[in-house]
GROMACS .gro file of C-alpha atoms in nm:
model
  425
    1MET     CA    1   0.842   0.102   2.172
    2VAL     CA    2   0.569   0.367   2.185
    3ARG     CA    3   0.802   0.628   2.036
    4LEU     CA    4   0.928   0.388   1.769
    5ALA     CA    5   0.577   0.278   1.678
    6ALA     CA    6   0.457   0.639   1.659
    7ALA     CA    7   0.745   0.744   1.435
    8SER     CA    8   0.689   0.447   1.205
    9LEU     CA    9   0.314   0.506   1.190
   10VAL     CA   10   0.343   0.879   1.120
   11GLY     CA   11   0.611   0.840   0.855
   12THR     CA   12   0.427   0.560   0.679
   13ALA     CA   13   0.103   0.759   0.692
   14ILE     CA   14   0.276   1.056   0.528
   15GLU     CA   15   0.423   0.847   0.247
   16PHE     CA   16   0.095   0.669   0.182
   17PHE     CA   17  -0.083   1.006   0.191
   18ASP     CA   18   0.143   1.103  -0.098
   19PHE     CA   19   0.071   0.778  -0.282
   20PHE     CA   20  -0.305   0.771  -0.223
   21VAL     CA   21  -0.374   1.131  -0.310
   22TYR     CA   22  -0.256   1.050  -0.661
   23GLY     CA   23  -0.501   0.760  -0.686
   24THR     CA   24  -0.792   0.984  -0.584
   25ALA     CA   25  -0.685   1.253  -0.829
   26ALA     CA   26  -0.652   0.989  -1.103
   27ALA     CA   27  -1.008   0.874  -1.039
   28LEU     CA   28  -1.153   1.227  -1.030
   29VAL     CA   29  -0.963   1.479  -1.245
   30LEU     CA   30  -0.637   1.367  -1.404
   31GLY     CA   31  -0.801   1.209  -1.709
   32PRO     CA   32  -0.958   1.524  -1.857
   33LEU     CA   33  -0.671   1.749  -1.744
   34PHE     CA   34  -0.379   1.547  -1.878
   35PHE     CA   35  -0.548   1.333  -2.147
   36PRO     CA   36  -0.814   1.568  -2.289
   37THR     CA   37  -0.802   1.421  -2.642
   38PHE     CA   38  -0.920   1.083  -2.512
   39SER     CA   39  -1.280   0.975  -2.456
   40PRO     CA   40  -1.393   0.985  -2.090
   41LEU     CA   41  -1.337   0.608  -2.051
   42ALA     CA   42  -1.000   0.615  -2.229
   43GLY     CA   43  -0.895   0.919  -2.026
   44THR     CA   44  -0.975   0.737  -1.702
   45LEU     CA   45  -0.782   0.431  -1.822
   46ALA     CA   46  -0.484   0.651  -1.916
   47ALA     CA   47  -0.490   0.820  -1.575
   48PHE     CA   48  -0.501   0.476  -1.406
   49GLY     CA   49  -0.207   0.381  -1.629
   50THR     CA   50   0.006   0.654  -1.472
   51PHE     CA   51  -0.128   0.535  -1.135
   52ALA     CA   52   0.002   0.184  -1.216
   53VAL     CA   53   0.354   0.315  -1.283
   54GLY     CA   54   0.392   0.388  -0.912
   55PHE     CA   55   0.337   0.021  -0.836
   56LEU     CA   56   0.583  -0.090  -1.102
   57ALA     CA   57   0.846   0.134  -0.938
   58ARG     CA   58   0.787   0.000  -0.587
   59PRO     CA   59   0.978  -0.331  -0.628
   60LEU     CA   60   1.269  -0.133  -0.775
   61GLY     CA   61   1.257   0.095  -0.471
   62SER     CA   62   1.256  -0.207  -0.243
   63LEU     CA   63   1.568  -0.338  -0.420
   64LEU     CA   64   1.747  -0.005  -0.387
   65PHE     CA   65   1.646   0.071  -0.029
   66GLY     CA   66   1.656  -0.294   0.072
   67HIS     CA   67   2.025  -0.299  -0.020
   68ILE     CA   68   2.077   0.014   0.191
   69GLY     CA   69   1.882  -0.135   0.481
   70ASP     CA   70   2.071  -0.465   0.483
   71ARG     CA   71   2.412  -0.307   0.426
   72TYR     CA   72   2.395   0.023   0.619
   73GLY     CA   73   2.097  -0.002   0.853
   74ARG     CA   74   1.720   0.030   0.871
   75ARG     CA   75   1.734   0.390   0.996
   76PRO     CA   76   1.884   0.555   0.680
   77VAL     CA   77   1.608   0.396   0.471
   78MET     CA   78   1.340   0.575   0.669
   79PHE     CA   79   1.494   0.914   0.595
   80ALA     CA   80   1.586   0.871   0.228
   81SER     CA   81   1.253   0.719   0.126
   82LEU     CA   82   1.053   0.995   0.295
   83VAL     CA   83   1.254   1.270   0.126
   84LEU     CA   84   1.219   1.113  -0.220
   85THR     CA   85   0.846   1.051  -0.196
   86GLY     CA   86   0.774   1.395  -0.049
   87CYS     CA   87   0.969   1.585  -0.315
   88ALA     CA   88   0.810   1.388  -0.599
   89THR     CA   89   0.461   1.450  -0.461
   90VAL     CA   90   0.510   1.826  -0.430
   91ALA     CA   91   0.643   1.833  -0.785
   92ILE     CA   92   0.330   1.654  -0.915
   93GLY     CA   93   0.123   1.939  -0.774
   94LEU     CA   94   0.330   2.184  -0.979
   95VAL     CA   95   0.307   2.012  -1.320
   96PRO     CA   96   0.111   2.221  -1.575
   97THR     CA   97  -0.172   2.044  -1.756
   98TYR     CA   98  -0.190   1.925  -2.117
   99ALA     CA   99  -0.341   2.258  -2.221
  100THR     CA  100  -0.013   2.429  -2.127
  101LEU     CA  101   0.261   2.177  -2.200
  102GLY     CA  102   0.100   1.935  -2.442
  103ILE     CA  103   0.236   1.581  -2.437
  104THR     CA  104   0.516   1.686  -2.200
  105ALA     CA  105   0.263   1.722  -1.917
  106PRO     CA  106   0.157   1.354  -1.893
  107LEU     CA  107   0.520   1.246  -1.944
  108LEU     CA  108   0.627   1.456  -1.644
  109LEU     CA  109   0.338   1.311  -1.448
  110LEU     CA  110   0.457   0.963  -1.538
  111ALA     CA  111   0.817   1.032  -1.430
  112LEU     CA  112   0.717   1.185  -1.097
  113ARG     CA  113   0.475   0.903  -1.023
  114PHE     CA  114   0.764   0.662  -1.084
  115LEU     CA  115   0.977   0.848  -0.827
  116GLN     CA  116   0.686   0.839  -0.582
  117GLY     CA  117   0.667   0.462  -0.614
  118LEU     CA  118   1.044   0.428  -0.584
  119GLY     CA  119   1.039   0.606  -0.247
  120LEU     CA  120   0.739   0.416  -0.116
  121GLY     CA  121   0.903   0.087  -0.212
  122GLY     CA  122   1.171   0.156   0.048
  123GLU     CA  123   0.947   0.300   0.320
  124TRP     CA  124   0.763  -0.016   0.418
  125GLY     CA  125   1.073  -0.228   0.479
  126GLY     CA  126   1.247   0.036   0.688
  127ALA     CA  127   0.945   0.127   0.900
  128VAL     CA  128   0.833  -0.230   0.965
  129LEU     CA  129   1.179  -0.361   1.051
  130LEU     CA  130   1.248  -0.072   1.286
  131THR     CA  131   0.947  -0.174   1.498
  132ALA     CA  132   0.960  -0.552   1.444
  133GLU     CA  133   1.329  -0.584   1.534
  134HIS     CA  134   1.290  -0.372   1.849
  135ALA     CA  135   0.969  -0.543   1.964
  136PRO     CA  136   0.951  -0.819   2.226
  137GLU     CA  137   0.883  -1.153   2.060
  138ARG     CA  138   0.546  -1.218   2.226
  139ARG     CA  139   0.411  -0.879   2.112
  140ARG     CA  140   0.592  -0.847   1.781
  141GLY     CA  141   0.269  -0.871   1.581
  142LEU     CA  142   0.106  -0.590   1.778
  143TRP     CA  143   0.399  -0.348   1.764
  144ALA     CA  144   0.479  -0.423   1.401
  145SER     CA  145   0.116  -0.355   1.308
  146PHE     CA  146   0.151   0.018   1.378
  147PRO     CA  147   0.319   0.091   1.043
  148GLN     CA  148   0.024  -0.098   0.889
  149ILE     CA  149  -0.211   0.162   1.038
  150GLY     CA  150  -0.019   0.421   0.835
  151PRO     CA  151  -0.187   0.338   0.501
  152PRO     CA  152  -0.544   0.384   0.635
  153VAL     CA  153  -0.439   0.707   0.810
  154GLY     CA  154  -0.268   0.831   0.493
  155PHE     CA  155  -0.574   0.741   0.289
  156LEU     CA  156  -0.807   0.924   0.527
  157LEU     CA  157  -0.583   1.232   0.524
  158ALA     CA  158  -0.557   1.234   0.145
  159ASN     CA  159  -0.926   1.184   0.086
  160GLY     CA  160  -1.027   1.409   0.376
  161VAL     CA  161  -0.843   1.696   0.210
  162MET     CA  162  -0.993   1.601  -0.129
  163LEU     CA  163  -1.339   1.578   0.026
  164THR     CA  164  -1.308   1.918   0.191
  165LEU     CA  165  -1.190   2.079  -0.131
  166SER     CA  166  -1.457   1.900  -0.336
  167ALA     CA  167  -1.731   2.016  -0.099
  168THR     CA  168  -1.615   2.380  -0.068
  169LEU     CA  169  -1.497   2.460  -0.421
  170THR     CA  170  -1.685   2.474  -0.747
  171ASP     CA  171  -1.607   2.210  -1.008
  172ALA     CA  172  -1.413   2.470  -1.207
  173GLN     CA  173  -1.203   2.573  -0.906
  174PHE     CA  174  -1.139   2.210  -0.810
  175ARG     CA  175  -1.020   2.123  -1.161
  176ASP     CA  176  -0.819   2.443  -1.196
  177TRP     CA  177  -0.617   2.438  -0.874
  178GLY     CA  178  -0.803   2.265  -0.590
  179TRP     CA  179  -0.680   1.914  -0.669
  180ARG     CA  180  -0.320   2.038  -0.639
  181VAL     CA  181  -0.347   2.148  -0.274
  182PRO     CA  182  -0.294   1.799  -0.119
  183PHE     CA  183   0.021   1.754  -0.329
  184TRP     CA  184   0.161   2.084  -0.205
  185ALA     CA  185   0.077   1.990   0.154
  186ALA     CA  186   0.298   1.682   0.120
  187GLY     CA  187   0.608   1.899   0.163
  188LEU     CA  188   0.505   2.016   0.509
  189LEU     CA  189   0.406   1.665   0.613
  190ALA     CA  190   0.740   1.523   0.497
  191ALA     CA  191   0.931   1.786   0.696
  192GLY     CA  192   0.734   1.695   1.009
  193GLY     CA  193   0.797   1.324   0.952
  194LEU     CA  194   1.171   1.379   0.917
  195LEU     CA  195   1.178   1.575   1.243
  196LEU     CA  196   0.995   1.297   1.426
  197ARG     CA  197   1.230   1.030   1.292
  198SER     CA  198   1.550   1.220   1.368
  199SER     CA  199   1.594   1.070   1.717
  200LEU     CA  200   1.532   0.704   1.629
  201ALA     CA  201   1.799   0.444   1.709
  202GLU     CA  202   1.917   0.162   1.485
  203THR     CA  203   1.770  -0.184   1.554
  204PRO     CA  204   1.953  -0.421   1.792
  205GLN     CA  205   1.957  -0.703   1.538
  206PHE     CA  206   2.130  -0.492   1.272
  207GLU     CA  207   2.384  -0.371   1.527
  208GLU     CA  208   2.456  -0.733   1.622
  209LEU     CA  209   2.506  -0.822   1.255
  210SER     CA  210   2.742  -0.528   1.213
  211ALA     CA  211   2.943  -0.613   1.524
  212ALA     CA  212   2.980  -0.974   1.411
  213GLY     CA  213   3.074  -0.875   1.055
  214GLN     CA  214   2.778  -1.069   0.915
  215ARG     CA  215   2.612  -0.802   0.702
  216ALA     CA  216   2.523  -0.926   0.354
  217LYS     CA  217   2.761  -0.793   0.088
  218ALA     CA  218   2.509  -0.843  -0.193
  219PRO     CA  219   2.161  -0.880  -0.034
  220LEU     CA  220   1.978  -0.905  -0.366
  221ALA     CA  221   2.205  -1.183  -0.489
  222GLU     CA  222   2.152  -1.377  -0.167
  223VAL     CA  223   1.775  -1.335  -0.189
  224ALA     CA  224   1.770  -1.438  -0.556
  225ARG     CA  225   1.989  -1.740  -0.487
  226GLY     CA  226   1.841  -1.869  -0.162
  227HIS     CA  227   1.495  -1.714  -0.118
  228TRP     CA  228   1.347  -1.669  -0.466
  229ARG     CA  229   1.065  -1.916  -0.406
  230LEU     CA  230   0.973  -1.747  -0.078
  231VAL     CA  231   0.964  -1.407  -0.251
  232LEU     CA  232   0.730  -1.536  -0.523
  233LEU     CA  233   0.501  -1.709  -0.274
  234THR     CA  234   0.472  -1.404  -0.049
  235ALA     CA  235   0.405  -1.181  -0.350
  236GLY     CA  236   0.130  -1.413  -0.471
  237ALA     CA  237  -0.013  -1.445  -0.120
  238LEU     CA  238  -0.039  -1.069  -0.064
  239ALA     CA  239  -0.166  -0.982  -0.414
  240VAL     CA  240  -0.533  -1.015  -0.322
  241GLY     CA  241  -0.497  -0.762  -0.039
  242TYR     CA  242  -0.373  -0.498  -0.281
  243ALA     CA  243  -0.640  -0.589  -0.535
  244VAL     CA  244  -0.922  -0.557  -0.282
  245PHE     CA  245  -0.794  -0.232  -0.134
  246TYR     CA  246  -0.745  -0.054  -0.466
  247THR     CA  247  -1.072  -0.186  -0.605
  248VAL     CA  248  -1.249  -0.015  -0.316
  249SER     CA  249  -1.035   0.297  -0.287
  250THR     CA  250  -0.971   0.377  -0.655
  251TRP     CA  251  -1.184   0.186  -0.906
  252ALA     CA  252  -1.507   0.203  -0.702
  253LEU     CA  253  -1.465   0.580  -0.669
  254ALA     CA  254  -1.445   0.622  -1.045
  255TYR     CA  255  -1.723   0.368  -1.111
  256GLY     CA  256  -1.959   0.524  -0.859
  257THR     CA  257  -1.917   0.880  -0.984
  258GLU     CA  258  -1.900   0.810  -1.358
  259ARG     CA  259  -2.128   0.509  -1.409
  260LEU     CA  260  -2.374   0.522  -1.120
  261GLY     CA  261  -2.403   0.899  -1.099
  262VAL     CA  262  -2.333   0.904  -0.725
  263GLY     CA  263  -2.193   1.234  -0.599
  264ARG     CA  264  -1.819   1.262  -0.553
  265THR     CA  265  -1.859   1.361  -0.188
  266THR     CA  266  -2.092   1.069  -0.114
  267MET     CA  267  -1.852   0.816  -0.265
  268LEU     CA  268  -1.556   0.957  -0.076
  269VAL     CA  269  -1.745   0.946   0.255
  270CYS     CA  270  -1.850   0.582   0.203
  271ILE     CA  271  -1.498   0.471   0.116
  272MET     CA  272  -1.334   0.674   0.393
  273ALA     CA  273  -1.570   0.532   0.658
  274ALA     CA  274  -1.483   0.177   0.549
  275VAL     CA  275  -1.109   0.253   0.551
  276ALA     CA  276  -1.139   0.403   0.901
  277ILE     CA  277  -1.295   0.080   1.028
  278SER     CA  278  -1.010  -0.123   0.879
  279GLY     CA  279  -0.756   0.103   1.051
  280VAL     CA  280  -0.925   0.062   1.390
  281ALA     CA  281  -0.940  -0.316   1.340
  282THR     CA  282  -0.565  -0.347   1.268
  283PRO     CA  283  -0.424  -0.374   1.626
  284PRO     CA  284  -0.689  -0.625   1.744
  285ALA     CA  285  -0.624  -0.842   1.437
  286ALA     CA  286  -0.249  -0.823   1.503
  287MET     CA  287  -0.304  -0.931   1.864
  288LEU     CA  288  -0.495  -1.233   1.737
  289GLY     CA  289  -0.190  -1.308   1.522
  290ASP     CA  290   0.031  -1.297   1.832
  291ARG     CA  291  -0.204  -1.542   2.003
  292TYR     CA  292  -0.305  -1.785   1.729
  293GLY     CA  293  -0.038  -1.740   1.462
  294ARG     CA  294   0.019  -1.532   1.148
  295ARG     CA  295  -0.078  -1.791   0.889
  296PRO     CA  296  -0.427  -1.873   1.026
  297LEU     CA  297  -0.525  -1.505   1.014
  298CYS     CA  298  -0.402  -1.483   0.654
  299LEU     CA  299  -0.597  -1.791   0.551
  300VAL     CA  300  -0.913  -1.653   0.713
  301GLY     CA  301  -0.869  -1.318   0.536
  302CYS     CA  302  -0.822  -1.479   0.195
  303THR     CA  303  -1.126  -1.703   0.243
  304ALA     CA  304  -1.341  -1.410   0.353
  305SER     CA  305  -1.226  -1.209   0.049
  306ALA     CA  306  -1.321  -1.492  -0.188
  307LEU     CA  307  -1.668  -1.517  -0.032
  308TRP     CA  308  -1.739  -1.141  -0.016
  309MET     CA  309  -1.650  -1.011  -0.364
  310PHE     CA  310  -1.983  -1.086  -0.532
  311PRO     CA  311  -2.188  -0.940  -0.242
  312MET     CA  312  -1.962  -0.632  -0.246
  313VAL     CA  313  -2.021  -0.569  -0.617
  314ALA     CA  314  -2.396  -0.619  -0.572
  315LEU     CA  315  -2.404  -0.369  -0.286
  316LEU     CA  316  -2.193  -0.119  -0.481
  317HIS     CA  317  -2.423  -0.138  -0.783
  318THR     CA  318  -2.723  -0.027  -0.575
  319GLY     CA  319  -2.575   0.322  -0.551
  320GLN     CA  320  -2.720   0.348  -0.200
  321PRO     CA  321  -2.466   0.501   0.042
  322LEU     CA  322  -2.534   0.270   0.338
  323LEU     CA  323  -2.526  -0.046   0.126
  324MET     CA  324  -2.212   0.064  -0.056
  325PHE     CA  325  -2.045   0.133   0.278
  326LEU     CA  326  -2.135  -0.215   0.405
  327GLY     CA  327  -1.990  -0.371   0.092
  328PHE     CA  328  -1.667  -0.173   0.125
  329ALA     CA  329  -1.637  -0.237   0.500
  330GLY     CA  330  -1.671  -0.615   0.457
  331ALA     CA  331  -1.406  -0.617   0.185
  332LEU     CA  332  -1.157  -0.409   0.383
  333LEU     CA  333  -1.207  -0.608   0.703
  334SER     CA  334  -1.117  -0.920   0.504
  335PHE     CA  335  -0.813  -0.736   0.370
  336ILE     CA  336  -0.693  -0.614   0.709
  337THR     CA  337  -0.726  -0.959   0.864
  338MET     CA  338  -0.431  -1.053   0.643
  339PHE     CA  339  -0.236  -0.728   0.635
  340ALA     CA  340  -0.246  -0.662   1.010
  341VAL     CA  341  -0.011  -0.958   1.071
  342ILE     CA  342   0.202  -0.924   0.757
  343ALA     CA  343   0.441  -0.673   0.917
  344ALA     CA  344   0.547  -0.941   1.166
  345TYR     CA  345   0.503  -1.241   0.935
  346LEU     CA  346   0.725  -1.132   0.643
  347PRO     CA  347   1.030  -1.032   0.851
  348GLU     CA  348   1.005  -1.360   1.044
  349LEU     CA  349   1.022  -1.556   0.718
  350TYR     CA  350   1.365  -1.413   0.627
  351GLU     CA  351   1.698  -1.433   0.804
  352PRO     CA  352   1.814  -1.094   0.945
  353ARG     CA  353   2.102  -1.037   0.700
  354VAL     CA  354   1.868  -1.016   0.396
  355ARG     CA  355   1.544  -0.932   0.574
  356CYS     CA  356   1.508  -0.574   0.451
  357THR     CA  357   1.551  -0.677   0.088
  358GLY     CA  358   1.353  -1.002   0.094
  359ALA     CA  359   1.051  -0.880   0.290
  360ALA     CA  360   1.027  -0.550   0.102
  361VAL     CA  361   1.062  -0.708  -0.244
  362GLY     CA  362   0.792  -0.966  -0.169
  363TYR     CA  363   0.559  -0.702  -0.027
  364ASN     CA  364   0.602  -0.457  -0.314
  365LEU     CA  365   0.600  -0.719  -0.589
  366ALA     CA  366   0.255  -0.809  -0.458
  367GLY     CA  367   0.160  -0.447  -0.524
  368VAL     CA  368   0.244  -0.494  -0.892
  369LEU     CA  369   0.045  -0.819  -0.913
  370GLY     CA  370  -0.256  -0.697  -0.719
  371GLY     CA  371  -0.257  -0.317  -0.719
  372ALA     CA  372  -0.104  -0.186  -1.041
  373LEU     CA  373  -0.345  -0.332  -1.295
  374THR     CA  374  -0.657  -0.384  -1.084
  375PRO     CA  375  -0.815  -0.040  -1.150
  376ILE     CA  376  -0.746  -0.082  -1.524
  377VAL     CA  377  -0.875  -0.441  -1.535
  378ALA     CA  378  -1.179  -0.353  -1.325
  379THR     CA  379  -1.262  -0.051  -1.544
  380THR     CA  380  -1.243  -0.271  -1.854
  381LEU     CA  381  -1.454  -0.548  -1.701
  382SER     CA  382  -1.726  -0.304  -1.591
  383GLU     CA  383  -1.804  -0.153  -1.932
  384GLY     CA  384  -2.133  -0.334  -1.998
  385ALA     CA  385  -2.477  -0.271  -1.851
  386GLY     CA  386  -2.576  -0.428  -1.522
  387PRO     CA  387  -2.364  -0.508  -1.218
  388PRO     CA  388  -1.993  -0.558  -1.296
  389TRP     CA  389  -1.982  -0.927  -1.210
  390GLY     CA  390  -1.659  -0.963  -1.406
  391VAL     CA  391  -1.486  -0.752  -1.140
  392ALA     CA  392  -1.619  -0.980  -0.865
  393ALA     CA  393  -1.504  -1.290  -1.054
  394TYR     CA  394  -1.158  -1.143  -1.109
  395LEU     CA  395  -1.116  -1.062  -0.740
  396THR     CA  396  -1.250  -1.402  -0.632
  397VAL     CA  397  -1.000  -1.585  -0.851
  398MET     CA  398  -0.719  -1.368  -0.715
  399ALA     CA  399  -0.829  -1.446  -0.358
  400LEU     CA  400  -0.817  -1.820  -0.431
  401VAL     CA  401  -0.468  -1.791  -0.581
  402SER     CA  402  -0.349  -1.600  -0.274
  403LEU     CA  403  -0.512  -1.859  -0.049
  404GLY     CA  404  -0.309  -2.130  -0.223
  405CYS     CA  405   0.014  -1.933  -0.175
  406PHE     CA  406  -0.052  -1.882   0.196
  407ALA     CA  407  -0.123  -2.255   0.230
  408LEU     CA  408   0.231  -2.325   0.108
  409LEU     CA  409   0.395  -2.087   0.356
  410PRO     CA  410   0.498  -2.200   0.708
  411GLU     CA  411   0.382  -2.063   1.040
  412THR     CA  412   0.642  -1.847   1.216
  413LEU     CA  413   0.485  -1.841   1.562
  414PRO     CA  414   0.632  -1.934   1.809
  415ALA     CA  415   0.950  -1.972   1.599
  416ARG     CA  416   1.201  -1.696   1.660
  417ALA     CA  417   1.236  -1.445   1.380
  418GLU     CA  418   1.615  -1.449   1.429
  419GLU     CA  419   1.624  -1.803   1.286
  420PRO     CA  420   1.579  -1.864   0.911
  421VAL     CA  421   1.253  -2.043   0.825
  422ARG     CA  422   1.234  -2.263   0.518
  423VAL     CA  423   0.931  -2.235   0.291
  424LEU     CA  424   0.731  -2.555   0.264
  425ALA     CA  425   0.725  -2.568  -0.114
   0.00000   0.00000   0.00000
């Protein structure tokens, strides 16, 4: 289990490194480099628009790789998704800017971002199921939480590289070539991840399905026919987690540097420190899920998110590093209270034959609802003078909607994940 958890964590961290480094670049430099004819605000919105395309591609990736995972095994998904995401990320770092290619440059950026999202849409399902289906039932939440540590680790790697480059290069050097370095590094990271995953075994549950001839012939059709309500409820339930995370990690970075005049390095340090705390808190939260249930942790996280959004915005607007950090840390601890147990909760909600498709589609559809448009909506709502209370209101409403969705989902502990669980709505 240690080897499986490590391989899942490292691979997920690498793929989220690829995904997050784009969000940081979109907040800092992509607007003026690829949309120079726009105003600063419009350029930022356009850059966040290309950022959103990655989220729109993720459900499509979960359909593609979910089919592979349910038909041919969880293991092939972990290889194919890592290769696709890594290649697309390296290619982004090679795209010339608008000054060289004109309108072709942002179009290439858009296409490569789509491929990035396609690969990441398959990664989560493969990595989570590989650990969850190997794990002992009483510790499934803990072991399955290790892939959930991957996103914070990937974020810290991506922003650590960006922070180092931002602090050591001049603005001209950073805009000329410095921002590209993390994208180039993705190739080496992907090669290391593939090497680590090369010795992994297929999950026992998939092997049992194969031996019994019970693999789903058309997983998507089965999910659409028998689990569509569960997919929609899980997507709505998880949407607030994405919204909170990308408000902190992407929109707040742009807002702090452009509107509050806080230094780029200071903003990155505040956000990275808060993300690090959420990563450390993931295993303990997952252990609480193994003890008290998945659903109670999710309800607590949603409630905390609804209560914390206005204080977070107030603390952000001060522009004071310590207060901003406290605001971000509170928001991300609320987020991780939910997402630490999701890697065990979602697979347990679906029967094994369609688990890779159903869990991955629900998870990544939530990314569209909560992550794709949030930086754009938040940027629009924060145009006026004074604290951006509209952003806080938007996030609070989303938290209440997610709370309602979680309330309609059943508890899966101590029910066995091998048995199908019917949604209560």
